Structure formats: structure tokens, C-alpha cells
């Protein structure tokens, strides 16, 4: 049995649940109401925690794995391993100042008071850059600190940036981009590692599927060599004869990123009746 912690409520909750659901994992009873939920078809138990507690619980082995923002992982600095980057919960960590304050590079921060809930990340950053600022570690509502006269700048998470704007602040430095991570304890016993690997296998299958399209088309046989050259495919495209003499059907898998370009080129190369189909799972 693998025990995984996810955020109890908040920005990462829905996506964390969806991650497990897309991996085919069915949780018994309504997860949001409980502190823990057992999967009915996979050896997994889900524990719902505050995100700030997850790295510590993972380090201590109270849970085997967890889903938590990189910002929290870096701030807590626990001894854990990062297993996967999950692509949701994206945000950046920025220093911001009142919009009329003068800023001409990092040196402008010298001798300023910077309010943050991310004391460690900011302290490390400033030390590395040889900036001497006064850090005010506060526990919340960081954005209003400058207007209250508590600080000259802030260091906080920014999503769309509208909270900064609403508080008359502007970003002056981005320290890092963050997203949700799958983390695990420093050394899992083999049976738990095996379950984590199975979970990871499913996550990868979903991720590959989302990044690719299945494509089918008809073409005169004379055009096949040209068309094949355009198709990256997993190994090589499938070519099947049509009932109509001299024609074939070609099937392939095309990465999302180059998909539209390939489609145009295929038409020019003589492909007809092109069908594009989403892929549900893809194991490479
Ligand atoms: O109760 P618990 O401690 O579990 O939750 P929490 O309140 O600490 O965290 P929560 O749910 O707000 O966020 C969880 C994680 O989501 C964070 O640790 C980040 O990894 C990630 N994330 C992504 C964000 C944002 N985007 C975000 N925009 N976390 C916070 N914000 C804040 C931002 O600081 C601002 O105050 O949301 C506000 C709106 O942002 P703008 O820029 O869109 O206006
Ligand atoms: Zn939190």
C-alpha cells in the first residue's frame, strides 16, 4: 500500500484528484469530506493535508509520497526526492514593489525591508546575490504590507498578477517558476517503490497521450514515400491497402507541437480524407 498526501482544499486539490482519476484510480467515498480515502482498484491510500505540512510528512515517512507546489518544497527544504513535475499549479515567485518606487536592478533592494512568507527562499537568494535587505517574515496578507508601511517590497507567489496590480505593486524580479511536484521519501521500501513506479507509468502514459494525436489519411500509392517522410510516427507509419486499387490508408502518431505544420504538408503531399483522433493513453 502506498500512502500519498494531497492538499486538503485549495488550489491544488482539484488537479491532484484529477491526476489520480486520469490514472484510473477510483477513490472510495467523497474525498473532499474526509481526511483519508482508500482507492478501490489500486494499492493507494490518499491522505488530505495542508500543503505546508506535506514535505515534512513525506520526509518523516508518515506518508510515502505527496503532491505539493515546488515553492513549498523549496521553502521547507526537507530531505525528499522529486519524482515528477506535474504541470499544474503553475505560478512564479516574485519580488514586487509599489509601482512608483525606483528600481534599477537587484542593488536597489539593498537596505530595503522585504515582507514574505517564504523566508528561506528569499534569504538564500539575497545571500547568493550579495544583497543586504531586511526580511520581514510574516504569515499572510503579504501584498498589503507595503501600503501599511510594514515593508518597502514583498516576495510572494504571483499567478495572473492581478493581486499585485490591485495593491498598487509591480513585479521587479522573478526568482523562480513553480508548479506542482510529485515528491517521495528519500528511500522507499521496494514494495512501495514498485507501486510508485506503477503510478508513474500511468502518469507518463497520460502525459504522452495529451502531447500527441493519432492521424489517419488516404493517399495514392505513388505518394506514400513522400508522405512517410513527413510523418514522425512512433516507429514508422502503418500502411494498409484500401479496397480501391492503387490507394492506401496511412496511420501515424504526431506530436501536438508540430501537428498543424505536418497537417498542411500532408495535404500538399497528396493525402486526402485526413482524420485526427485524440489518444487516450500512450505507452512508449
Ligand atoms: O490551506 P493550505 O495551506 O493547504 O493552502 P494555501 O492557502 O497555503 O495554498 P493555496 O491553495 O492558495 O495554493 C496552493 C499552491 O498553489 C501554492 O503553494 C502554489 O504552489 C500554487 N499556486 C498557483 C498559487 C497561485 N497559483 C496563486 N496565484 N498559490 C497562491 N496564489 C496566490 C497569489 O499569491 C495571490 O495572493 O493567489 C493570489 C491570486 O494571484 P494572482 O496573481 O492571480 O492575482
Ligand atoms: Zn499552505
mmCIF file of C-alpha atoms and ligand atoms in Angstrom:
data_model
loop_
_atom_site.group_PDB
_atom_site.id
_atom_site.type_symbol
_atom_site.label_atom_id
_atom_site.label_comp_id
_atom_site.label_asym_id
_atom_site.label_seq_id
_atom_site.Cartn_x
_atom_site.Cartn_y
_atom_site.Cartn_z
ATOM 1 C CA UNK A 1 0.000 0.000 0.000
ATOM 2 C CA UNK A 2 1.351 3.438 -0.990
ATOM 3 C CA UNK A 3 0.250 6.429 1.050
ATOM 4 C CA UNK A 4 0.108 9.692 -0.832
ATOM 5 C CA UNK A 5 -0.675 13.132 0.583
ATOM 6 C CA UNK A 6 -2.531 15.742 -1.405
ATOM 7 C CA UNK A 7 -3.758 19.203 -0.447
ATOM 8 C CA UNK A 8 -6.949 19.001 1.601
ATOM 9 C CA UNK A 9 -8.524 22.039 -0.030
ATOM 10 C CA UNK A 10 -7.117 24.868 -2.068
ATOM 11 C CA UNK A 11 -5.645 25.448 -5.460
ATOM 12 C CA UNK A 12 -4.016 22.036 -5.892
ATOM 13 C CA UNK A 13 -6.919 19.903 -4.669
ATOM 14 C CA UNK A 14 -8.961 19.541 -7.885
ATOM 15 C CA UNK A 15 -5.953 18.917 -10.125
ATOM 16 C CA UNK A 16 -4.472 16.390 -7.698
ATOM 17 C CA UNK A 17 -7.727 14.444 -7.622
ATOM 18 C CA UNK A 18 -7.954 14.648 -11.421
ATOM 19 C CA UNK A 19 -4.382 13.347 -11.708
ATOM 20 C CA UNK A 20 -5.321 10.209 -9.789
ATOM 21 C CA UNK A 21 -8.639 9.846 -11.606
ATOM 22 C CA UNK A 22 -6.947 10.067 -15.019
ATOM 23 C CA UNK A 23 -4.567 7.361 -13.822
ATOM 24 C CA UNK A 24 -7.647 5.157 -13.462
ATOM 25 C CA UNK A 25 -7.636 5.303 -9.666
ATOM 26 C CA UNK A 26 -11.050 5.241 -8.053
ATOM 27 C CA UNK A 27 -11.301 6.676 -4.547
ATOM 28 C CA UNK A 28 -13.934 5.305 -2.210
ATOM 29 C CA UNK A 29 -16.459 7.850 -0.829
ATOM 30 C CA UNK A 30 -16.409 11.592 -1.405
ATOM 31 C CA UNK A 31 -12.754 12.565 -0.947
ATOM 32 C CA UNK A 32 -13.289 16.220 -0.013
ATOM 33 C CA UNK A 33 -15.184 15.355 3.178
ATOM 34 C CA UNK A 34 -12.583 13.051 4.648
ATOM 35 C CA UNK A 35 -9.057 13.126 5.927
ATOM 36 C CA UNK A 36 -8.205 9.961 4.087
ATOM 37 C CA UNK A 37 -9.567 7.871 1.242
ATOM 38 C CA UNK A 38 -8.709 4.410 0.024
ATOM 39 C CA UNK A 39 -8.529 3.538 -3.660
ATOM 40 C CA UNK A 40 -10.794 0.642 -4.545
ATOM 41 C CA UNK A 41 -8.778 -0.582 -7.536
ATOM 42 C CA UNK A 42 -5.157 0.326 -6.763
ATOM 43 C CA UNK A 43 -2.981 -0.164 -3.650
ATOM 44 C CA UNK A 44 -3.151 3.518 -2.742
ATOM 45 C CA UNK A 45 -4.335 5.478 0.268
ATOM 46 C CA UNK A 46 -4.803 9.242 -0.074
ATOM 47 C CA UNK A 47 -4.289 11.474 2.955
ATOM 48 C CA UNK A 48 -5.589 15.055 2.790
ATOM 49 C CA UNK A 49 -3.293 17.617 4.416
ATOM 50 C CA UNK A 50 -2.419 21.295 4.423
ATOM 51 C CA UNK A 51 0.106 21.775 1.656
ATOM 52 C CA UNK A 52 2.683 23.257 4.066
ATOM 53 C CA UNK A 53 2.782 20.018 6.058
ATOM 54 C CA UNK A 54 3.289 17.680 3.121
ATOM 55 C CA UNK A 55 7.117 17.857 2.722
ATOM 56 C CA UNK A 56 7.656 17.145 6.404
ATOM 57 C CA UNK A 57 5.213 14.238 6.473
ATOM 58 C CA UNK A 58 6.926 12.796 3.406
ATOM 59 C CA UNK A 59 10.380 13.199 4.932
ATOM 60 C CA UNK A 60 9.292 11.533 8.152
ATOM 61 C CA UNK A 61 7.633 8.655 6.331
ATOM 62 C CA UNK A 62 4.166 9.408 7.728
ATOM 63 C CA UNK A 63 3.191 9.340 4.058
ATOM 64 C CA UNK A 64 5.255 7.815 1.241
ATOM 65 C CA UNK A 65 4.615 10.444 -1.402
ATOM 66 C CA UNK A 66 2.900 13.769 -1.864
ATOM 67 C CA UNK A 67 1.681 16.343 -4.368
ATOM 68 C CA UNK A 68 2.780 19.855 -3.449
ATOM 69 C CA UNK A 69 3.953 23.123 -5.005
ATOM 70 C CA UNK A 70 7.627 23.495 -5.760
ATOM 71 C CA UNK A 71 7.516 26.772 -3.802
ATOM 72 C CA UNK A 72 6.581 24.845 -0.660
ATOM 73 C CA UNK A 73 9.141 22.106 -1.336
ATOM 74 C CA UNK A 74 11.939 24.669 -1.682
ATOM 75 C CA UNK A 75 10.851 26.675 1.338
ATOM 76 C CA UNK A 76 10.579 23.649 3.617
ATOM 77 C CA UNK A 77 13.868 22.207 2.341
ATOM 78 C CA UNK A 78 13.173 18.708 3.651
ATOM 79 C CA UNK A 79 15.057 15.611 2.667
ATOM 80 C CA UNK A 80 12.750 14.244 -0.033
ATOM 81 C CA UNK A 81 13.090 13.258 -3.682
ATOM 82 C CA UNK A 82 11.322 14.950 -6.570
ATOM 83 C CA UNK A 83 9.728 12.219 -8.649
ATOM 84 C CA UNK A 84 7.824 14.149 -11.282
ATOM 85 C CA UNK A 85 6.778 17.633 -12.392
ATOM 86 C CA UNK A 86 3.026 17.610 -12.768
ATOM 87 C CA UNK A 87 2.329 20.622 -14.968
ATOM 88 C CA UNK A 88 -0.419 22.215 -12.862
ATOM 89 C CA UNK A 89 -0.443 24.754 -10.020
ATOM 90 C CA UNK A 90 1.833 26.929 -12.116
ATOM 91 C CA UNK A 91 2.903 30.251 -10.659
ATOM 92 C CA UNK A 92 6.031 32.313 -10.224
ATOM 93 C CA UNK A 93 7.755 33.709 -7.171
ATOM 94 C CA UNK A 94 8.480 37.378 -7.492
ATOM 95 C CA UNK A 95 9.771 40.409 -5.727
ATOM 96 C CA UNK A 96 7.337 43.294 -6.153
ATOM 97 C CA UNK A 97 7.440 46.944 -5.182
ATOM 98 C CA UNK A 98 4.987 49.843 -5.104
ATOM 99 C CA UNK A 99 4.518 50.817 -8.734
ATOM 100 C CA UNK A 100 6.154 54.220 -8.366
ATOM 101 C CA UNK A 101 9.154 53.034 -6.353
ATOM 102 C CA UNK A 102 12.517 53.341 -8.092
ATOM 103 C CA UNK A 103 14.057 50.068 -9.196
ATOM 104 C CA UNK A 104 17.143 49.728 -11.328
ATOM 105 C CA UNK A 105 18.291 46.196 -10.647
ATOM 106 C CA UNK A 106 18.949 43.979 -7.650
ATOM 107 C CA UNK A 107 21.177 46.552 -5.906
ATOM 108 C CA UNK A 108 18.071 48.691 -5.458
ATOM 109 C CA UNK A 109 16.973 46.138 -2.860
ATOM 110 C CA UNK A 110 19.902 46.915 -0.554
ATOM 111 C CA UNK A 111 18.688 48.181 2.830
ATOM 112 C CA UNK A 112 15.018 47.717 1.942
ATOM 113 C CA UNK A 113 12.505 45.854 4.105
ATOM 114 C CA UNK A 114 11.002 42.913 2.206
ATOM 115 C CA UNK A 115 7.935 41.126 3.577
ATOM 116 C CA UNK A 116 7.391 37.465 2.747
ATOM 117 C CA UNK A 117 6.078 34.122 3.931
ATOM 118 C CA UNK A 118 8.951 32.475 2.012
ATOM 119 C CA UNK A 119 11.773 33.393 4.312
ATOM 120 C CA UNK A 120 14.214 30.660 3.329
ATOM 121 C CA UNK A 121 13.935 31.048 -0.459
ATOM 122 C CA UNK A 122 14.351 34.805 -0.191
ATOM 123 C CA UNK A 123 17.210 34.626 2.315
ATOM 124 C CA UNK A 124 19.122 32.172 0.107
ATOM 125 C CA UNK A 125 18.536 34.256 -2.986
ATOM 126 C CA UNK A 126 19.661 37.521 -1.405
ATOM 127 C CA UNK A 127 22.732 35.884 0.129
ATOM 128 C CA UNK A 128 23.720 34.430 -3.247
ATOM 129 C CA UNK A 129 23.371 37.851 -4.867
ATOM 130 C CA UNK A 130 25.159 39.643 -2.003
ATOM 131 C CA UNK A 131 22.181 41.878 -1.314
ATOM 132 C CA UNK A 132 21.698 43.079 2.244
ATOM 133 C CA UNK A 133 17.983 43.609 2.803
ATOM 134 C CA UNK A 134 15.885 43.241 5.920
ATOM 135 C CA UNK A 135 13.477 40.330 5.641
ATOM 136 C CA UNK A 136 10.140 40.553 7.451
ATOM 137 C CA UNK A 137 8.815 37.039 7.801
ATOM 138 C CA UNK A 138 5.047 37.350 8.093
ATOM 139 C CA UNK A 139 2.382 34.675 7.926
ATOM 140 C CA UNK A 140 -0.015 36.059 5.324
ATOM 141 C CA UNK A 141 -1.556 39.031 3.508
ATOM 142 C CA UNK A 142 1.883 39.892 2.204
ATOM 143 C CA UNK A 143 0.548 42.082 -0.601
ATOM 144 C CA UNK A 144 -0.772 44.738 1.754
ATOM 145 C CA UNK A 145 2.463 45.072 3.766
ATOM 146 C CA UNK A 146 3.845 47.978 1.660
ATOM 147 C CA UNK A 147 0.642 50.030 1.853
ATOM 148 C CA UNK A 148 0.596 49.509 5.632
ATOM 149 C CA UNK A 149 4.125 50.842 5.821
ATOM 150 C CA UNK A 150 5.414 47.468 7.056
ATOM 151 C CA UNK A 151 7.729 46.891 4.140
ATOM 152 C CA UNK A 152 9.240 48.521 1.044
ATOM 153 C CA UNK A 153 8.857 45.412 -1.109
ATOM 154 C CA UNK A 154 7.380 41.936 -0.985
ATOM 155 C CA UNK A 155 8.384 38.490 -2.130
ATOM 156 C CA UNK A 156 5.411 36.271 -2.935
ATOM 157 C CA UNK A 157 3.627 33.968 -5.329
ATOM 158 C CA UNK A 158 2.158 35.524 -8.448
ATOM 159 C CA UNK A 159 -0.438 33.833 -10.639
ATOM 160 C CA UNK A 160 -2.089 36.232 -13.051
ATOM 161 C CA UNK A 161 -0.583 39.289 -11.360
ATOM 162 C CA UNK A 162 -3.952 40.897 -10.686
ATOM 163 C CA UNK A 163 -3.481 40.805 -6.892
ATOM 164 C CA UNK A 164 -0.265 42.795 -7.260
ATOM 165 C CA UNK A 165 -1.999 45.257 -9.531
ATOM 166 C CA UNK A 166 -4.918 45.665 -7.149
ATOM 167 C CA UNK A 167 -2.455 46.506 -4.384
ATOM 168 C CA UNK A 168 -0.529 49.048 -6.449
ATOM 169 C CA UNK A 169 2.512 46.786 -6.817
ATOM 170 C CA UNK A 170 4.616 45.735 -9.791
ATOM 171 C CA UNK A 171 6.942 42.781 -10.255
ATOM 172 C CA UNK A 172 10.583 43.736 -10.324
ATOM 173 C CA UNK A 173 12.282 40.308 -10.164
ATOM 174 C CA UNK A 174 11.167 36.735 -10.839
ATOM 175 C CA UNK A 175 13.145 34.296 -8.708
ATOM 176 C CA UNK A 176 11.604 31.069 -9.921
ATOM 177 C CA UNK A 177 8.759 29.412 -11.799
ATOM 178 C CA UNK A 178 6.876 26.853 -9.755
ATOM 179 C CA UNK A 179 4.475 24.002 -10.460
ATOM 180 C CA UNK A 180 3.061 21.077 -8.521
ATOM 181 C CA UNK A 181 5.553 18.265 -7.901
ATOM 182 C CA UNK A 182 5.172 14.610 -7.045
ATOM 183 C CA UNK A 183 7.587 14.007 -4.193
ATOM 184 C CA UNK A 184 8.529 10.879 -2.262
ATOM 185 C CA UNK A 185 10.538 9.931 0.789
ATOM 186 C CA UNK A 186 14.315 9.660 0.431
ATOM 187 C CA UNK A 187 14.230 5.861 0.204
ATOM 188 C CA UNK A 188 11.053 3.868 -0.215
ATOM 189 C CA UNK A 189 10.950 0.145 0.546
ATOM 190 C CA UNK A 190 10.833 -1.974 -2.643
ATOM 191 C CA UNK A 191 7.134 -2.814 -2.408
ATOM 192 C CA UNK A 192 6.179 0.864 -2.137
ATOM 193 C CA UNK A 193 8.655 1.862 -4.832
ATOM 194 C CA UNK A 194 7.000 -0.637 -7.127
ATOM 195 C CA UNK A 195 3.581 0.928 -6.581
ATOM 196 C CA UNK A 196 5.018 4.405 -7.127
ATOM 197 C CA UNK A 197 6.557 3.182 -10.397
ATOM 198 C CA UNK A 198 3.194 1.819 -11.500
ATOM 199 C CA UNK A 199 1.596 5.184 -10.733
ATOM 200 C CA UNK A 200 4.360 6.988 -12.613
ATOM 201 C CA UNK A 201 3.899 4.680 -15.591
ATOM 202 C CA UNK A 202 0.245 5.748 -15.759
ATOM 203 C CA UNK A 203 1.058 9.435 -15.371
ATOM 204 C CA UNK A 204 3.547 9.180 -18.228
ATOM 205 C CA UNK A 205 1.049 7.346 -20.428
ATOM 206 C CA UNK A 206 -1.429 10.188 -19.917
ATOM 207 C CA UNK A 207 1.132 12.886 -20.484
ATOM 208 C CA UNK A 208 2.342 11.290 -23.731
ATOM 209 C CA UNK A 209 -1.227 10.863 -24.910
ATOM 210 C CA UNK A 210 -2.033 14.528 -24.277
ATOM 211 C CA UNK A 211 1.015 15.596 -26.270
ATOM 212 C CA UNK A 212 0.156 13.525 -29.360
ATOM 213 C CA UNK A 213 -2.582 12.945 -31.952
ATOM 214 C CA UNK A 214 -3.411 9.841 -33.944
ATOM 215 C CA UNK A 215 -3.712 10.659 -37.607
ATOM 216 C CA UNK A 216 -5.227 8.631 -40.473
ATOM 217 C CA UNK A 217 -5.317 9.518 -44.151
ATOM 218 C CA UNK A 218 -5.767 8.078 -47.607
ATOM 219 C CA UNK A 219 -3.273 8.547 -50.400
ATOM 220 C CA UNK A 220 -2.449 7.224 -53.859
ATOM 221 C CA UNK A 221 0.328 4.644 -53.563
ATOM 222 C CA UNK A 222 2.678 6.785 -55.637
ATOM 223 C CA UNK A 223 2.589 9.469 -52.945
ATOM 224 C CA UNK A 224 3.334 7.180 -49.991
ATOM 225 C CA UNK A 225 7.133 7.683 -49.873
ATOM 226 C CA UNK A 226 6.705 11.481 -49.743
ATOM 227 C CA UNK A 227 4.048 11.231 -47.046
ATOM 228 C CA UNK A 228 6.065 8.810 -44.920
ATOM 229 C CA UNK A 229 8.915 11.294 -44.900
ATOM 230 C CA UNK A 230 6.598 13.829 -43.244
ATOM 231 C CA UNK A 231 5.345 11.506 -40.521
ATOM 232 C CA UNK A 232 7.489 11.189 -37.410
ATOM 233 C CA UNK A 233 5.448 8.273 -36.008
ATOM 234 C CA UNK A 234 6.293 6.087 -33.038
ATOM 235 C CA UNK A 235 8.298 3.601 -35.122
ATOM 236 C CA UNK A 236 7.095 4.010 -38.676
ATOM 237 C CA UNK A 237 3.624 4.667 -40.057
ATOM 238 C CA UNK A 238 1.172 1.854 -40.709
ATOM 239 C CA UNK A 239 0.268 1.483 -44.381
ATOM 240 C CA UNK A 240 -2.832 -0.565 -45.266
ATOM 241 C CA UNK A 241 -4.259 -1.142 -48.739
ATOM 242 C CA UNK A 242 -7.690 0.332 -49.490
ATOM 243 C CA UNK A 243 -10.304 -1.682 -51.373
ATOM 244 C CA UNK A 244 -9.820 0.868 -54.154
ATOM 245 C CA UNK A 245 -6.913 -0.245 -56.356
ATOM 246 C CA UNK A 246 -3.779 1.929 -56.141
ATOM 247 C CA UNK A 247 -4.706 3.630 -52.843
ATOM 248 C CA UNK A 248 -3.640 3.097 -49.242
ATOM 249 C CA UNK A 249 -4.548 4.268 -45.779
ATOM 250 C CA UNK A 250 -1.701 5.592 -43.590
ATOM 251 C CA UNK A 251 -1.828 5.766 -39.792
ATOM 252 C CA UNK A 252 0.613 7.540 -37.527
ATOM 253 C CA UNK A 253 1.128 9.403 -34.264
ATOM 254 C CA UNK A 254 2.139 13.043 -34.462
ATOM 255 C CA UNK A 255 3.355 15.278 -31.601
ATOM 256 C CA UNK A 256 0.929 18.063 -30.772
ATOM 257 C CA UNK A 257 3.669 20.703 -31.104
ATOM 258 C CA UNK A 258 4.271 20.122 -34.818
ATOM 259 C CA UNK A 259 0.825 18.846 -35.616
ATOM 260 C CA UNK A 260 -0.577 21.771 -37.657
ATOM 261 C CA UNK A 261 2.567 22.125 -39.741
ATOM 262 C CA UNK A 262 2.536 18.423 -40.568
ATOM 263 C CA UNK A 263 -1.148 18.545 -41.478
ATOM 264 C CA UNK A 264 -0.594 21.265 -44.081
ATOM 265 C CA UNK A 265 2.381 19.455 -45.566
ATOM 266 C CA UNK A 266 0.452 16.177 -45.755
ATOM 267 C CA UNK A 267 -2.285 17.818 -47.803
ATOM 268 C CA UNK A 268 0.262 19.274 -50.162
ATOM 269 C CA UNK A 269 1.899 15.865 -50.498
ATOM 270 C CA UNK A 270 -1.390 14.367 -51.701
ATOM 271 C CA UNK A 271 -3.028 12.988 -48.558
ATOM 272 C CA UNK A 272 -6.843 13.025 -48.559
ATOM 273 C CA UNK A 273 -9.571 12.313 -46.047
ATOM 274 C CA UNK A 274 -7.293 13.131 -43.130
ATOM 275 C CA UNK A 275 -8.717 12.166 -39.746
ATOM 276 C CA UNK A 276 -7.238 13.331 -36.461
ATOM 277 C CA UNK A 277 -8.093 11.431 -33.308
ATOM 278 C CA UNK A 278 -7.179 12.187 -29.700
ATOM 279 C CA UNK A 279 -5.178 9.476 -27.956
ATOM 280 C CA UNK A 280 -6.438 8.310 -24.598
ATOM 281 C CA UNK A 281 -3.295 6.594 -23.312
ATOM 282 C CA UNK A 282 0.113 6.215 -24.874
ATOM 283 C CA UNK A 283 2.839 3.858 -23.717
ATOM 284 C CA UNK A 284 6.161 4.436 -25.447
HETATM 285 O O1 LIG B 1 -4.618 25.596 3.337
HETATM 286 P P1 LIG B 1 -3.330 25.314 2.660
HETATM 287 O O2 LIG B 1 -2.123 25.731 3.454
HETATM 288 O O3 LIG B 1 -3.259 23.888 2.161
HETATM 289 O O4 LIG B 1 -3.347 26.204 1.291
HETATM 290 P P2 LIG B 1 -2.619 27.572 0.944
HETATM 291 O O5 LIG B 1 -3.578 28.685 1.164
HETATM 292 O O6 LIG B 1 -1.260 27.638 1.519
HETATM 293 O O7 LIG B 1 -2.350 27.351 -0.612
HETATM 294 P P3 LIG B 1 -3.235 27.660 -1.894
HETATM 295 O O8 LIG B 1 -4.321 26.653 -2.023
HETATM 296 O O9 LIG B 1 -3.574 29.099 -2.047
HETATM 297 O O10 LIG B 1 -2.113 27.355 -3.013
HETATM 298 C C1 LIG B 1 -1.533 26.098 -3.133
HETATM 299 C C2 LIG B 1 -0.419 26.172 -4.156
HETATM 300 O O11 LIG B 1 -0.922 26.620 -5.419
HETATM 301 C C3 LIG B 1 0.690 27.164 -3.861
HETATM 302 O O12 LIG B 1 1.610 26.662 -2.918
HETATM 303 C C4 LIG B 1 1.321 27.331 -5.233
HETATM 304 O O13 LIG B 1 2.207 26.267 -5.485
HETATM 305 C C5 LIG B 1 0.137 27.185 -6.185
HETATM 306 N N1 LIG B 1 -0.351 28.457 -6.775
HETATM 307 C C6 LIG B 1 -0.583 28.665 -8.093
HETATM 308 C C7 LIG B 1 -0.678 29.592 -6.135
HETATM 309 C C8 LIG B 1 -1.112 30.512 -7.105
HETATM 310 N N2 LIG B 1 -1.046 29.906 -8.309
HETATM 311 C C9 LIG B 1 -1.550 31.833 -6.699
HETATM 312 N N3 LIG B 1 -1.948 32.657 -7.539
HETATM 313 N N4 LIG B 1 -0.680 29.922 -4.815
HETATM 314 C C10 LIG B 1 -1.093 31.143 -4.452
HETATM 315 N N5 LIG B 1 -1.517 32.114 -5.317
HETATM 316 C C11 LIG B 1 -1.990 33.405 -4.723
HETATM 317 C C12 LIG B 1 -1.154 34.637 -5.033
HETATM 318 O O14 LIG B 1 -0.101 34.734 -4.093
HETATM 319 C C13 LIG B 1 -2.180 35.747 -4.827
HETATM 320 O O15 LIG B 1 -2.286 36.080 -3.449
HETATM 321 O O16 LIG B 1 -3.236 33.697 -5.228
HETATM 322 C C14 LIG B 1 -3.489 35.082 -5.220
HETATM 323 C C15 LIG B 1 -4.002 35.465 -6.575
HETATM 324 O O17 LIG B 1 -2.949 35.507 -7.503
HETATM 325 P P4 LIG B 1 -2.976 36.402 -8.828
HETATM 326 O O18 LIG B 1 -1.536 36.721 -9.165
HETATM 327 O O19 LIG B 1 -3.605 35.546 -9.876
HETATM 328 O O20 LIG B 1 -3.789 37.628 -8.546
HETATM 329 ZN ZN1 LIG B 2 -0.400 26.415 2.707
#
